[in-house]
PDB file of C-alpha atoms in Angstrom:
ATOM      1  CA  MET A   1     -23.220  -5.208  14.311  1.00 45.00           C
ATOM      2  CA  GLY A   2     -21.012  -7.870  15.857  1.00 57.00           C
ATOM      3  CA  ASN A   3     -17.339  -7.635  16.658  1.00 72.00           C
ATOM      4  CA  ILE A   4     -14.904  -7.402  13.775  1.00 72.00           C
ATOM      5  CA  SER A   5     -12.936 -10.621  13.606  1.00 81.00           C
ATOM      6  CA  ALA A   6      -9.161 -10.670  13.377  1.00 82.00           C
ATOM      7  CA  GLU A   7      -9.519 -12.836  10.265  1.00 88.00           C
ATOM      8  CA  PHE A   8     -11.651 -10.146   8.593  1.00 91.00           C
ATOM      9  CA  LEU A   9      -9.022  -7.466   9.290  1.00 90.00           C
ATOM     10  CA  VAL A  10      -6.166  -9.693   8.131  1.00 92.00           C
ATOM     11  CA  THR A  11      -8.033 -10.228   4.852  1.00 95.00           C
ATOM     12  CA  LYS A  12      -8.692  -6.487   4.445  1.00 95.00           C
ATOM     13  CA  LEU A  13      -5.039  -5.709   5.213  1.00 96.00           C
ATOM     14  CA  SER A  14      -3.886  -8.284   2.675  1.00 96.00           C
ATOM     15  CA  ASP A  15      -6.293  -6.835   0.087  1.00 96.00           C
ATOM     16  CA  ALA A  16      -5.023  -3.292   0.739  1.00 97.00           C
ATOM     17  CA  LYS A  17      -1.389  -4.433   0.468  1.00 97.00           C
ATOM     18  CA  ASN A  18      -2.165  -6.225  -2.796  1.00 97.00           C
ATOM     19  CA  HIS A  19      -3.993  -3.139  -4.127  1.00 96.00           C
ATOM     20  CA  PHE A  20      -1.021  -0.902  -3.310  1.00 97.00           C
ATOM     21  CA  GLU A  21       1.446  -3.325  -4.913  1.00 96.00           C
ATOM     22  CA  ARG A  22      -0.681  -3.609  -8.054  1.00 95.00           C
ATOM     23  CA  ALA A  23      -0.790   0.193  -8.221  1.00 94.00           C
ATOM     24  CA  LEU A  24       3.005   0.303  -7.760  1.00 94.00           C
ATOM     25  CA  ASP A  25       3.416  -2.173 -10.608  1.00 93.00           C
ATOM     26  CA  CYS A  26       0.993  -0.221 -12.836  1.00 89.00           C
ATOM     27  CA  LYS A  27      -1.326  -3.222 -12.975  1.00 91.00           C
ATOM     28  CA  HIS A  28      -5.099  -3.046 -13.247  1.00 89.00           C
ATOM     29  CA  THR A  29      -6.978  -2.168 -10.057  1.00 90.00           C
ATOM     30  CA  GLU A  30     -10.546  -1.270  -9.176  1.00 88.00           C
ATOM     31  CA  PHE A  31      -9.482   2.378  -9.515  1.00 86.00           C
ATOM     32  CA  ASP A  32      -9.044   1.936 -13.289  1.00 87.00           C
ATOM     33  CA  ASP A  33     -12.687   0.885 -13.551  1.00 88.00           C
ATOM     34  CA  LEU A  34     -13.878   3.856 -11.495  1.00 87.00           C
ATOM     35  CA  TYR A  35     -11.970   6.449 -13.536  1.00 85.00           C
ATOM     36  CA  PRO A  36     -11.286   5.041 -17.014  1.00 84.00           C
ATOM     37  CA  TYR A  37     -10.864   8.536 -18.503  1.00 85.00           C
ATOM     38  CA  MET A  38      -7.944   9.194 -16.123  1.00 82.00           C
ATOM     39  CA  ILE A  39      -5.661   6.639 -17.810  1.00 79.00           C
ATOM     40  CA  GLU A  40      -4.897   9.210 -20.526  1.00 84.00           C
ATOM     41  CA  HIS A  41      -3.525  11.692 -17.979  1.00 85.00           C
ATOM     42  CA  PRO A  42       0.159  11.565 -16.980  1.00 79.00           C
ATOM     43  CA  GLN A  43      -0.567  12.053 -13.288  1.00 87.00           C
ATOM     44  CA  PHE A  44      -2.943   9.055 -13.217  1.00 87.00           C
ATOM     45  CA  PHE A  45      -0.450   6.518 -11.856  1.00 86.00           C
ATOM     46  CA  TRP A  46       0.684   8.870  -9.105  1.00 88.00           C
ATOM     47  CA  TYR A  47      -2.900   9.447  -8.048  1.00 90.00           C
ATOM     48  CA  LYS A  48      -3.723   5.760  -8.266  1.00 91.00           C
ATOM     49  CA  ARG A  49      -0.762   4.960  -5.986  1.00 94.00           C
ATOM     50  CA  TYR A  50      -1.762   7.704  -3.567  1.00 93.00           C
ATOM     51  CA  VAL A  51      -5.291   6.284  -3.303  1.00 93.00           C
ATOM     52  CA  ALA A  52      -3.977   2.760  -2.701  1.00 96.00           C
ATOM     53  CA  TRP A  53      -1.461   4.036  -0.106  1.00 97.00           C
ATOM     54  CA  SER A  54      -4.232   5.927   1.717  1.00 97.00           C
ATOM     55  CA  GLU A  55      -6.366   2.785   1.777  1.00 97.00           C
ATOM     56  CA  LEU A  56      -3.455   0.774   3.202  1.00 98.00           C
ATOM     57  CA  LEU A  57      -2.814   3.376   5.925  1.00 98.00           C
ATOM     58  CA  THR A  58      -6.505   3.413   6.838  1.00 97.00           C
ATOM     59  CA  ILE A  59      -6.632  -0.367   7.309  1.00 96.00           C
ATOM     60  CA  VAL A  60      -3.393  -0.253   9.341  1.00 97.00           C
ATOM     61  CA  LYS A  61      -4.851   2.491  11.551  1.00 96.00           C
ATOM     62  CA  LEU A  62      -7.981   0.417  12.157  1.00 93.00           C
ATOM     63  CA  SER A  63      -5.801  -2.596  12.972  1.00 93.00           C
ATOM     64  CA  GLU A  64      -3.837  -0.554  15.506  1.00 94.00           C
ATOM     65  CA  GLU A  65      -6.997   0.800  17.106  1.00 92.00           C
ATOM     66  CA  LEU A  66      -8.262  -2.769  17.476  1.00 89.00           C
ATOM     67  CA  GLU A  67      -4.849  -3.786  18.864  1.00 91.00           C
ATOM     68  CA  MET A  68      -4.152  -6.221  16.055  1.00 91.00           C
ATOM     69  CA  ASP A  69      -0.560  -6.853  14.961  1.00 92.00           C
ATOM     70  CA  TRP A  70      -0.471  -5.765  11.326  1.00 95.00           C
ATOM     71  CA  LYS A  71       3.309  -5.832  10.858  1.00 95.00           C
ATOM     72  CA  GLN A  72       3.540  -9.568  10.309  1.00 93.00           C
ATOM     73  CA  GLN A  73       2.250  -9.147   6.732  1.00 93.00           C
ATOM     74  CA  PHE A  74       5.105  -6.785   5.823  1.00 96.00           C
ATOM     75  CA  THR A  75       8.886  -6.751   5.749  1.00 95.00           C
ATOM     76  CA  GLN A  76      10.567  -4.687   8.451  1.00 95.00           C
ATOM     77  CA  LYS A  77      11.333  -1.931   5.936  1.00 95.00           C
ATOM     78  CA  GLN A  78       7.751  -1.857   4.636  1.00 96.00           C
ATOM     79  CA  GLY A  79       6.535  -1.619   8.240  1.00 96.00           C
ATOM     80  CA  GLU A  80       8.809   1.377   8.764  1.00 96.00           C
ATOM     81  CA  TYR A  81       7.459   3.078   5.628  1.00 96.00           C
ATOM     82  CA  ILE A  82       3.877   2.522   6.794  1.00 97.00           C
ATOM     83  CA  THR A  83       4.655   3.776  10.304  1.00 96.00           C
ATOM     84  CA  SER A  84       6.174   6.972   8.878  1.00 96.00           C
ATOM     85  CA  ARG A  85       2.959   7.320   6.784  1.00 95.00           C
ATOM     86  CA  VAL A  86       4.626   9.379   4.032  1.00 92.00           C
ATOM     87  CA  MET A  87       4.566   7.933   0.521  1.00 91.00           C
ATOM     88  CA  SER A  88       7.915   9.136  -0.767  1.00 90.00           C
ATOM     89  CA  SER A  89       9.847   8.231  -3.890  1.00 89.00           C
ATOM     90  CA  ARG A  90      11.917   5.967  -1.624  1.00 91.00           C
ATOM     91  CA  VAL A  91       8.807   3.980  -0.690  1.00 93.00           C
ATOM     92  CA  LEU A  92       7.959   3.613  -4.369  1.00 90.00           C
ATOM     93  CA  ASP A  93      11.523   2.637  -5.334  1.00 92.00           C
ATOM     94  CA  GLU A  94      12.320   0.371  -2.396  1.00 94.00           C
ATOM     95  CA  TRP A  95       9.000  -1.216  -1.420  1.00 96.00           C
ATOM     96  CA  TYR A  96      10.212  -4.509  -2.853  1.00 93.00           C
ATOM     97  CA  GLU A  97      13.509  -5.263  -1.184  1.00 83.00           C
ATOM     98  CA  THR A  98      15.925  -7.080  -3.444  1.00 71.00           C
ATOM     99  CA  ASN A  99      19.305  -8.681  -2.840  1.00 53.00           C
ATOM    100  CA  ASP A 100      20.978  -6.277  -5.258  1.00 51.00           C
ATOM    101  CA  SER A 101      20.038  -3.200  -3.227  1.00 46.00           C
ATOM    102  CA  LYS A 102      22.894  -0.886  -2.325  1.00 49.00           C
ATOM    103  CA  GLU A 103      22.240  -1.180   1.394  1.00 49.00           C
ATOM    104  CA  HIS A 104      23.342  -4.365   3.088  1.00 43.00           C
ATOM    105  CA  VAL A 105      22.592  -5.338   6.644  1.00 44.00           C
ATOM    106  CA  SER A 106      25.863  -5.625   8.516  1.00 38.00           C
TER     107      SER A 106
END
């Protein structure tokens, strides 16, 4: 197997970010196709988000091990959430930074 190209990792990172954001937005992902019976269960969306978050963290970890800068695809806040590795309610609520957020940069 040849070396993994930076372009390949950037694509995988972008895919993982998109997957997590689709899961956050309760949009269709590959996970829905794998477990169609789960949609009827209340915990489904939490689990779906957890799976997408884990995938994102895995790709970030690979990027770090290969010394690739992954942070350029994320806002500073999103980078901080990923670095802390914990998917909290704050991550879910504040992943998309908006101008009407209560915190303002001084």
